[in-house]
PDB file of C-alpha atoms in Angstrom:
ATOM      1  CA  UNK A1223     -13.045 -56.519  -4.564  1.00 36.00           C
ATOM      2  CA  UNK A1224     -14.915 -54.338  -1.897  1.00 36.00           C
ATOM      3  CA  UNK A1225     -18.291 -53.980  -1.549  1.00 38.00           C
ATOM      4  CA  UNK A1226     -19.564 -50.623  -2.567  1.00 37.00           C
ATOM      5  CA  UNK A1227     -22.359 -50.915   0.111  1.00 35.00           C
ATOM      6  CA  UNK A1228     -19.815 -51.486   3.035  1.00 38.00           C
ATOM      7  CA  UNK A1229     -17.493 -48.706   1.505  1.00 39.00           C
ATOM      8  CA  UNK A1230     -20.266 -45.819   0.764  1.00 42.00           C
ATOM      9  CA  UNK A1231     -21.639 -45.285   4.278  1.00 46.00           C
ATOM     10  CA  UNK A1232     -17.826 -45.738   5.761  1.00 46.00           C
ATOM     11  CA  UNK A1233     -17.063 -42.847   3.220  1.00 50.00           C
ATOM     12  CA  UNK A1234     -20.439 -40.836   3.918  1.00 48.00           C
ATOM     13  CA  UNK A1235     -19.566 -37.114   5.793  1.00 55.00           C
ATOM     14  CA  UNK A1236     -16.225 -37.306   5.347  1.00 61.00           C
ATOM     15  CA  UNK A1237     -15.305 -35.924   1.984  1.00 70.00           C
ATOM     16  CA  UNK A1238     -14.195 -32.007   1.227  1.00 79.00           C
ATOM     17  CA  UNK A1239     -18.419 -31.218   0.221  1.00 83.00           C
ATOM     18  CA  UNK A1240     -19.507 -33.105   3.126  1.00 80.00           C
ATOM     19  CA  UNK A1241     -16.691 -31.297   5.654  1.00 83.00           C
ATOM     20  CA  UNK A1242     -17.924 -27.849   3.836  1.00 86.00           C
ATOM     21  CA  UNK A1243     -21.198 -28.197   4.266  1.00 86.00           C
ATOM     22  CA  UNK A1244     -20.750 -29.133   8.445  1.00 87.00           C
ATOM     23  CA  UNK A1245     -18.661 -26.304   8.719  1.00 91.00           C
ATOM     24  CA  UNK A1246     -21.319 -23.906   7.441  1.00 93.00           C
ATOM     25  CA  UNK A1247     -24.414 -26.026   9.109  1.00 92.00           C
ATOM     26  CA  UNK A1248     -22.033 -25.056  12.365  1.00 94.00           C
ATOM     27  CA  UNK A1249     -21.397 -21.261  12.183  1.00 95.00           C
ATOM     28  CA  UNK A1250     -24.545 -20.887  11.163  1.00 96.00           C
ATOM     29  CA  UNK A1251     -26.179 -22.541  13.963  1.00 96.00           C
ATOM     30  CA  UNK A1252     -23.756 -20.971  16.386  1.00 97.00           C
ATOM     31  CA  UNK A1253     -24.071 -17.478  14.873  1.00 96.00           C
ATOM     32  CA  UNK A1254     -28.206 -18.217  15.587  1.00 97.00           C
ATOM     33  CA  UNK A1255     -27.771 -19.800  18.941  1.00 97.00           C
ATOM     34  CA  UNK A1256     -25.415 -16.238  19.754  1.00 97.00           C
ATOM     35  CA  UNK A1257     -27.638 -14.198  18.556  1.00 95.00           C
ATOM     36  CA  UNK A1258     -30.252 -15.234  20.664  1.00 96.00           C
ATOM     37  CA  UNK A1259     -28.166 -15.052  23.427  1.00 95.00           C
ATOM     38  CA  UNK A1260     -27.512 -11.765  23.157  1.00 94.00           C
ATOM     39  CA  UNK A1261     -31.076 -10.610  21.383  1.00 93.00           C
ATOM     40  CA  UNK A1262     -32.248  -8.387  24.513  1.00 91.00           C
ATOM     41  CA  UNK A1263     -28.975  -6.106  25.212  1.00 91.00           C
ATOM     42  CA  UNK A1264     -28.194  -6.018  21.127  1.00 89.00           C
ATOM     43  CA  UNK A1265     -31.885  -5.006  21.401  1.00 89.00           C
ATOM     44  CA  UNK A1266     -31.729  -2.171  24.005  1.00 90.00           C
ATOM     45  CA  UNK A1267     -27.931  -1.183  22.443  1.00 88.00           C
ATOM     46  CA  UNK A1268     -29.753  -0.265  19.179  1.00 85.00           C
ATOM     47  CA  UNK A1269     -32.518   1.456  20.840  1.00 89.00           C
ATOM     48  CA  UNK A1270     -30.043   3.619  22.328  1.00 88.00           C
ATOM     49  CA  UNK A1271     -29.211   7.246  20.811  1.00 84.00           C
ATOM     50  CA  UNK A1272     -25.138   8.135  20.193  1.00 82.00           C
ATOM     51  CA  UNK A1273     -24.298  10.155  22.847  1.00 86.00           C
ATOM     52  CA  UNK A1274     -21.936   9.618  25.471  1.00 86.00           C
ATOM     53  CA  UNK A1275     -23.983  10.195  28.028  1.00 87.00           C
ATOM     54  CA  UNK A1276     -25.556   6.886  27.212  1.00 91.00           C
ATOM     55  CA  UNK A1277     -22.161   4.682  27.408  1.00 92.00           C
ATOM     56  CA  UNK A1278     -22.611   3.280  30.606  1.00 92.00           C
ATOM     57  CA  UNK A1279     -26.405   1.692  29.334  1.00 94.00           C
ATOM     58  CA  UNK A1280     -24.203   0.918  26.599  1.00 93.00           C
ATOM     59  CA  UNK A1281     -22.334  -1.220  28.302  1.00 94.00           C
ATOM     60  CA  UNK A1282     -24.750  -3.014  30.666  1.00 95.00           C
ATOM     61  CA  UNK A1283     -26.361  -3.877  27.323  1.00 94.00           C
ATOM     62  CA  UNK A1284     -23.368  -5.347  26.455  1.00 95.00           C
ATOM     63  CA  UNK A1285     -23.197  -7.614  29.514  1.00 95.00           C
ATOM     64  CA  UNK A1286     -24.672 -10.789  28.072  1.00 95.00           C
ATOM     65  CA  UNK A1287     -21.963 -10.498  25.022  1.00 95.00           C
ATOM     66  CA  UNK A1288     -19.445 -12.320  27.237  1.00 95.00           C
ATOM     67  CA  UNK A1289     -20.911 -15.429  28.086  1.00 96.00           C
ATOM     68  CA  UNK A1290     -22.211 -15.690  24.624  1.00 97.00           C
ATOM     69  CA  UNK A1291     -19.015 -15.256  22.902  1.00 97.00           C
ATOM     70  CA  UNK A1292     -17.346 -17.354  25.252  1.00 97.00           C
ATOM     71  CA  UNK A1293     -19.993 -20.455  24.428  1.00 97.00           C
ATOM     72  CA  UNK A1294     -19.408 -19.417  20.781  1.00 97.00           C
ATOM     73  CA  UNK A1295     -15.807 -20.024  20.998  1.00 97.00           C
ATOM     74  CA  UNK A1296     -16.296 -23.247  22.977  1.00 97.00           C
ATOM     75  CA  UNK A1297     -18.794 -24.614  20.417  1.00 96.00           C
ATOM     76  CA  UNK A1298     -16.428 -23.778  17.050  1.00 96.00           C
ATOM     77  CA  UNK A1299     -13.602 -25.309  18.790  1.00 95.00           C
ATOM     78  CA  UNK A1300     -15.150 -28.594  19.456  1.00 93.00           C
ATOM     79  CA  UNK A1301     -16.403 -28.298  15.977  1.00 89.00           C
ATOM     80  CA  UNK A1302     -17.245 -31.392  14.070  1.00 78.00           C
ATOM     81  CA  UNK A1303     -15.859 -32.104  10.351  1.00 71.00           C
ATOM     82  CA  UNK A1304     -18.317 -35.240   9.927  1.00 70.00           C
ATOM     83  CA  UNK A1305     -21.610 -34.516   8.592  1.00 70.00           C
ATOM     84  CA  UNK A1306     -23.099 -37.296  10.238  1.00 70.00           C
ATOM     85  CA  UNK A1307     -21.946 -36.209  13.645  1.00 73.00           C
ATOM     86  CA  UNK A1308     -22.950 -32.444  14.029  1.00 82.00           C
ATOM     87  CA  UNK A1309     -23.628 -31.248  17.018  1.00 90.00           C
ATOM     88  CA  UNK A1310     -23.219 -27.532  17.654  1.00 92.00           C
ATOM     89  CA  UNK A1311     -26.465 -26.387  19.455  1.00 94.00           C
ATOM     90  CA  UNK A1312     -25.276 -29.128  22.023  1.00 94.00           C
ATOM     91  CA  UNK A1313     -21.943 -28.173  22.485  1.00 95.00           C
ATOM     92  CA  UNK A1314     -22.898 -24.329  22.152  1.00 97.00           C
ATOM     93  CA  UNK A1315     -25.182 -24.855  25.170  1.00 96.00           C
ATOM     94  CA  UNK A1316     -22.269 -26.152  27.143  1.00 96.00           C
ATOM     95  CA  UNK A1317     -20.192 -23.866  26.596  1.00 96.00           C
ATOM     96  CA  UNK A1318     -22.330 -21.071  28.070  1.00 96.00           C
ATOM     97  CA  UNK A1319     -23.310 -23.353  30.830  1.00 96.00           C
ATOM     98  CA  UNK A1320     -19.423 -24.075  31.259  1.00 95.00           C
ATOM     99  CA  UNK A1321     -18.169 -20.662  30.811  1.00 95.00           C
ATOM    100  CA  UNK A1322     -20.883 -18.177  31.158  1.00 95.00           C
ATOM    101  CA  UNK A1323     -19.777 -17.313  35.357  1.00 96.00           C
ATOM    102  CA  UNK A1324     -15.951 -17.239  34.406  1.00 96.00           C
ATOM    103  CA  UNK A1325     -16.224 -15.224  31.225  1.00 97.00           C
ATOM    104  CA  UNK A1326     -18.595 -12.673  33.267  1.00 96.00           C
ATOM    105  CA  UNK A1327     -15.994 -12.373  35.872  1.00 96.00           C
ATOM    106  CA  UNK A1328     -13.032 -11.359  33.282  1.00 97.00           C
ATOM    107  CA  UNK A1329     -15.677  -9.542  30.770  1.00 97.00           C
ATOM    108  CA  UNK A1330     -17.125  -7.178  33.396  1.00 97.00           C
ATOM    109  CA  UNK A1331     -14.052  -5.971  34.708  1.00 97.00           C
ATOM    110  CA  UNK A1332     -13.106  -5.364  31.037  1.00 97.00           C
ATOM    111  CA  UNK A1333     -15.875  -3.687  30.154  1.00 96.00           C
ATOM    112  CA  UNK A1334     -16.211  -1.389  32.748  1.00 96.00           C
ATOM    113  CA  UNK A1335     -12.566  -0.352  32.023  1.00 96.00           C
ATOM    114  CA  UNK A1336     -13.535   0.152  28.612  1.00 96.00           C
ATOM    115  CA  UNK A1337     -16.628   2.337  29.336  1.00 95.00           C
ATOM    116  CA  UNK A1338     -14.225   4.631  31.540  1.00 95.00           C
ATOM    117  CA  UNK A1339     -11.949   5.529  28.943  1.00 95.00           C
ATOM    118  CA  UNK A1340     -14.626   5.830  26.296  1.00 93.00           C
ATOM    119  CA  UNK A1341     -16.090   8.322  28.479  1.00 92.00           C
ATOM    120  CA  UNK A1342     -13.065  10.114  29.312  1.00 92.00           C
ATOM    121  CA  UNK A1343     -12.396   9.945  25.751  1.00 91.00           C
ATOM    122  CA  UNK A1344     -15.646  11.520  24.405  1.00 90.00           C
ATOM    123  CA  UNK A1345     -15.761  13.963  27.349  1.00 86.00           C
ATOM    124  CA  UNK A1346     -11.555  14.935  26.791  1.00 84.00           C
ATOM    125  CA  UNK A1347     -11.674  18.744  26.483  1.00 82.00           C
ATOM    126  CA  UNK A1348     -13.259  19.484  29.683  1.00 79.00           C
ATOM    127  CA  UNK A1349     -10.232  17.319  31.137  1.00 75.00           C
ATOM    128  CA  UNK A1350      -7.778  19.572  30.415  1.00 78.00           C
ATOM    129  CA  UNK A1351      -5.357  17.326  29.790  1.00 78.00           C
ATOM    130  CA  UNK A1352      -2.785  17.381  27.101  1.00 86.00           C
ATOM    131  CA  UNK A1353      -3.440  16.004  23.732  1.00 84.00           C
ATOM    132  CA  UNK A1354      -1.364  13.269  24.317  1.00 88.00           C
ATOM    133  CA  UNK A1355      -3.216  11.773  26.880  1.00 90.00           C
ATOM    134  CA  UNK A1356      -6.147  11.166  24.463  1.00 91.00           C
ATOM    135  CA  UNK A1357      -3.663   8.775  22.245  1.00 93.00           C
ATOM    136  CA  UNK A1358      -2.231   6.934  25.572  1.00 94.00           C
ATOM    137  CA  UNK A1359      -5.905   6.336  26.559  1.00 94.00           C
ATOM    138  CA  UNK A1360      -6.838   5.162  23.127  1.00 94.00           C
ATOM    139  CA  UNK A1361      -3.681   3.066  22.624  1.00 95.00           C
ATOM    140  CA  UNK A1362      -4.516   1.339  26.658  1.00 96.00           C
ATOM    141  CA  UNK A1363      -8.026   0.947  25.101  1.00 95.00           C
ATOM    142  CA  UNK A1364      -6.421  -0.865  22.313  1.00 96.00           C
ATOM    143  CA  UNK A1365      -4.546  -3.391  24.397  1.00 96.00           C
ATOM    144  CA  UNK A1366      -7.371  -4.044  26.456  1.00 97.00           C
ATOM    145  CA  UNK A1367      -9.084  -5.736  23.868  1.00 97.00           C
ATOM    146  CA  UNK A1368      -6.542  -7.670  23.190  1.00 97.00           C
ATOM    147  CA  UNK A1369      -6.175  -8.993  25.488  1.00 97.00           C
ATOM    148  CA  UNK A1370      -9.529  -9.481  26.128  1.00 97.00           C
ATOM    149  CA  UNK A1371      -9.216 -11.611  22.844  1.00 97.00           C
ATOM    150  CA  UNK A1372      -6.581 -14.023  24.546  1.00 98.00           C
ATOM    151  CA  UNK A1373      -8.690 -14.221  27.767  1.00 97.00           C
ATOM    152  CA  UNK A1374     -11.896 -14.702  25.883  1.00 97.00           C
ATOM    153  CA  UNK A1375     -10.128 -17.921  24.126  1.00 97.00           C
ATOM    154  CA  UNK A1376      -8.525 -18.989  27.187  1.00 97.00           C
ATOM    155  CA  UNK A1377     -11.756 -18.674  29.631  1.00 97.00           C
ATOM    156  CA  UNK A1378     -13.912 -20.699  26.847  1.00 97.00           C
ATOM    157  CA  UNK A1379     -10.981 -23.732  26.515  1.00 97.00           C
ATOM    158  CA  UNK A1380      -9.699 -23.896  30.282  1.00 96.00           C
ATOM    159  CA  UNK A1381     -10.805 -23.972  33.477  1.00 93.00           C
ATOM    160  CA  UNK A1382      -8.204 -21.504  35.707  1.00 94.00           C
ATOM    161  CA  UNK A1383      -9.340 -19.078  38.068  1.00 94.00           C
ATOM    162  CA  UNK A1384      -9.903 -15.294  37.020  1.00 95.00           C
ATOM    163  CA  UNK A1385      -6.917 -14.340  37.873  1.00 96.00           C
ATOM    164  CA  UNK A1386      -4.820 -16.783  36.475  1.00 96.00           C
ATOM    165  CA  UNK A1387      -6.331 -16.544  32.948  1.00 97.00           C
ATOM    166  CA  UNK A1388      -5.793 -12.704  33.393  1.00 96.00           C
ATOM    167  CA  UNK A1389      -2.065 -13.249  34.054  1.00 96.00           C
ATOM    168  CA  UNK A1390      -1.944 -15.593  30.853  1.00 97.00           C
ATOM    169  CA  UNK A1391      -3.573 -13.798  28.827  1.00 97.00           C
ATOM    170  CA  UNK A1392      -1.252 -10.710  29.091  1.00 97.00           C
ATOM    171  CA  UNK A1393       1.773 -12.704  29.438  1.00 96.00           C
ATOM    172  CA  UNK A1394       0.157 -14.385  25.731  1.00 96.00           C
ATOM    173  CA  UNK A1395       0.010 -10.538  24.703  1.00 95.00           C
ATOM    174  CA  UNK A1396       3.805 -10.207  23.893  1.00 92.00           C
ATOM    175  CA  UNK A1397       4.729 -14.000  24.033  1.00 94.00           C
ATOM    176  CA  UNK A1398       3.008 -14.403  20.872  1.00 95.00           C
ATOM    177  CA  UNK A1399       3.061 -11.723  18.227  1.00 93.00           C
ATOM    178  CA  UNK A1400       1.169 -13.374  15.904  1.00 95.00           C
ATOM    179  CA  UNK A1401      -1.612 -14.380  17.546  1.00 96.00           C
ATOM    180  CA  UNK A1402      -1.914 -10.744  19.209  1.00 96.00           C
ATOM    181  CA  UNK A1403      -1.622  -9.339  15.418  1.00 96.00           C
ATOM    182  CA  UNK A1404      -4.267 -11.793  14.135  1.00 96.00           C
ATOM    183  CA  UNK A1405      -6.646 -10.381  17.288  1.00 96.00           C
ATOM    184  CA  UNK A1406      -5.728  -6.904  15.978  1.00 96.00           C
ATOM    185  CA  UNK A1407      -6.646  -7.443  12.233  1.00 96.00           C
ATOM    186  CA  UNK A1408     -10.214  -8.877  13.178  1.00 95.00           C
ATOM    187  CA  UNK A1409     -11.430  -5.581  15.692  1.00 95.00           C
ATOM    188  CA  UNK A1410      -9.733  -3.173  12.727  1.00 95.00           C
ATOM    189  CA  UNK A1411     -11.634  -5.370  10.299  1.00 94.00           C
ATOM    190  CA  UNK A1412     -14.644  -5.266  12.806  1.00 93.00           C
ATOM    191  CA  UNK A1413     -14.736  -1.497  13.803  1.00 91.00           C
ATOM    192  CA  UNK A1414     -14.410  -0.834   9.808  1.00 92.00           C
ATOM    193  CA  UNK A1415     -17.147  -2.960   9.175  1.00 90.00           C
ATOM    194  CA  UNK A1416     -18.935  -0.788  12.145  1.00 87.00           C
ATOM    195  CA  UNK A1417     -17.793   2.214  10.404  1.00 85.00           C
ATOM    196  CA  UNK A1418     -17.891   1.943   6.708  1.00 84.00           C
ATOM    197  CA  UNK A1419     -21.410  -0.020   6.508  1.00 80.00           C
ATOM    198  CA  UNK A1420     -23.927  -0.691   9.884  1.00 79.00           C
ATOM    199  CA  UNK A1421     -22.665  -1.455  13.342  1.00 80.00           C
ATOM    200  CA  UNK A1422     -24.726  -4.718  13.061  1.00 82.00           C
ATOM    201  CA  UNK A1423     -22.664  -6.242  10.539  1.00 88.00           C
ATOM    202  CA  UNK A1424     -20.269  -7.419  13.100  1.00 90.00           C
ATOM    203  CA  UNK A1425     -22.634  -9.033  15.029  1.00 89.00           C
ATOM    204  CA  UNK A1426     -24.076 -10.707  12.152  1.00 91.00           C
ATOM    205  CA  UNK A1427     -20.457 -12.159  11.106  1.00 94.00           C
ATOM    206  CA  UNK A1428     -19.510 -12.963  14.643  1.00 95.00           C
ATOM    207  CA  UNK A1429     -19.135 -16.833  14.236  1.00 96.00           C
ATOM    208  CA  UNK A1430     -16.525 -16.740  11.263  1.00 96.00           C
ATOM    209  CA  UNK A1431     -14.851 -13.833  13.220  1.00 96.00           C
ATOM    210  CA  UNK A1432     -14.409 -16.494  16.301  1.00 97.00           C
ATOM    211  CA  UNK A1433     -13.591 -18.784  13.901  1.00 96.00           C
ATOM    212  CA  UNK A1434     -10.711 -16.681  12.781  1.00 97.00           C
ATOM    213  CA  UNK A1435      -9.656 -15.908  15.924  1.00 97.00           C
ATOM    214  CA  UNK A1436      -9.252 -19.635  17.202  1.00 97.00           C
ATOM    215  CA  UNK A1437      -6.675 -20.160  13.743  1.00 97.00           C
ATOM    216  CA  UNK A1438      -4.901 -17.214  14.723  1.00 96.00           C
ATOM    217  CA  UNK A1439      -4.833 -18.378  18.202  1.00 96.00           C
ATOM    218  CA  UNK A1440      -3.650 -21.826  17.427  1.00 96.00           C
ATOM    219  CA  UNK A1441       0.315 -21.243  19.436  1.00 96.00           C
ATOM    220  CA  UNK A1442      -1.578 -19.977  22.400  1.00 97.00           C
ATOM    221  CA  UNK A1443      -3.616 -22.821  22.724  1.00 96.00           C
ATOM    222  CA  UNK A1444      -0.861 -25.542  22.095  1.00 95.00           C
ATOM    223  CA  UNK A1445       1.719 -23.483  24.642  1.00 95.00           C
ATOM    224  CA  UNK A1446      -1.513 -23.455  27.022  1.00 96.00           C
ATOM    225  CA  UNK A1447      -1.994 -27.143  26.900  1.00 94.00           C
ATOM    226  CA  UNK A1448       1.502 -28.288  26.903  1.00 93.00           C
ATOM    227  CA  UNK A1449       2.557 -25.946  30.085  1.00 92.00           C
ATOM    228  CA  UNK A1450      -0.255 -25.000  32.028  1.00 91.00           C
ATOM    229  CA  UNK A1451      -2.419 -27.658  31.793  1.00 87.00           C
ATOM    230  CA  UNK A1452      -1.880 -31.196  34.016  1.00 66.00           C
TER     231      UNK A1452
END
């Protein structure tokens, strides 16, 4: 017969309400702990008015956005499913001390890129270029992103230098189709959050978003560990 005291602690954080409830304890910690992160340029972003003029404050807002995304990916990935072993503020915290330089190096770039064609975009009729230009830029814009996405979960995972994770992530871009189409369906279901309701309804929602991201991104990680990694 066992002994019900020797079983019930053994058994304690490890059942489906118990793995529920550390999942939750965790994005919401790591949604708090991001938020904070990122409280002074989210701050300055919403002071800003809509016009184009002000994309490139816009984006120096928006600086602080990589690191923190970058820990928050860390910190969901090393994600505990015990309840009595929940760490996330811990493991957030490393993350941005682990990744903050890297991400900045890949995220700055990116964002700089990003601003450029937003500009050119919202400025396009005193380019006179034709029409189709404004979809090529939009549809570069596009993949940009994503791959940002890949090297977002591939600078919070790995250590490689900038340029390698740049090369990985684009070669991830067509190497895995359904991790690229997962990426996709979260900034569509992002900008129509944006769009359809208050821009800071992605932020709010970022740590599930992440979440989602590292399921979709589940082949990319695996292919990363099993061939680029020693």
């Amino acid at each position: 017969m066992s002994d019900a005291r020797t079983a019930g602690p053994a058994g304690f954080g490890t059942g489906v309400l118990s793995r529920t409830a550390a999942l939750i304890h965790t994005l919401l910690t790591v949604e708090a702990l991001l938020l904070l992160a990122t409280a002074p340029g989210l701050a300055g972003l919403f002071l800003l008015a809509p016009d184009p003029a002000n994309l490139p404050l816009a984006a120096l807002c928006l600086l602080p956005l990589g690191p923190a995304l970058s820990a928050a990916v860390h910190a969901l990935h090393h994600r505990s499913g015990d309840l009595t072993d929940l760490h996330p503020a811990r493991a957030y915290w490393r993350g941005w001390r682990l990744n903050a330089l890297p991400a900045l190096r890949l995220w700055a770039p990116l964002l700089a890129w990003l601003t450029v064609i937003a500009f050119t975009l919202t400025h396009f009729t005193a380019t006179g270029l034709p029409g189709w230009w404004a979809v090529l830029l939009a549809a570069v814009g596009a993949g940009s992103l994503l791959w940002g996405a890949h090297a977002l979960v591939l600078t919070s995972l790995f250590t490689f230098r900038a340029r390698d994770t740049a090369r990985l992530a684009a070669y991830f871009l067509l190497r895995h189709g359904r991790a690229t189409l997962g990426a996709a369906s979260l900034l569509i279901l992002a900008a129509a959050l944006t769009a359809l309701l208050t821009e800071a309804l992605p932020a709010l929602l970022a740590a599930p978003l992440l979440l989602s991201l590292l399921h979709s991104s589940r082949p990319v990680i695996t292919e990363t560990q099993e061939d680029f990694t020693a």
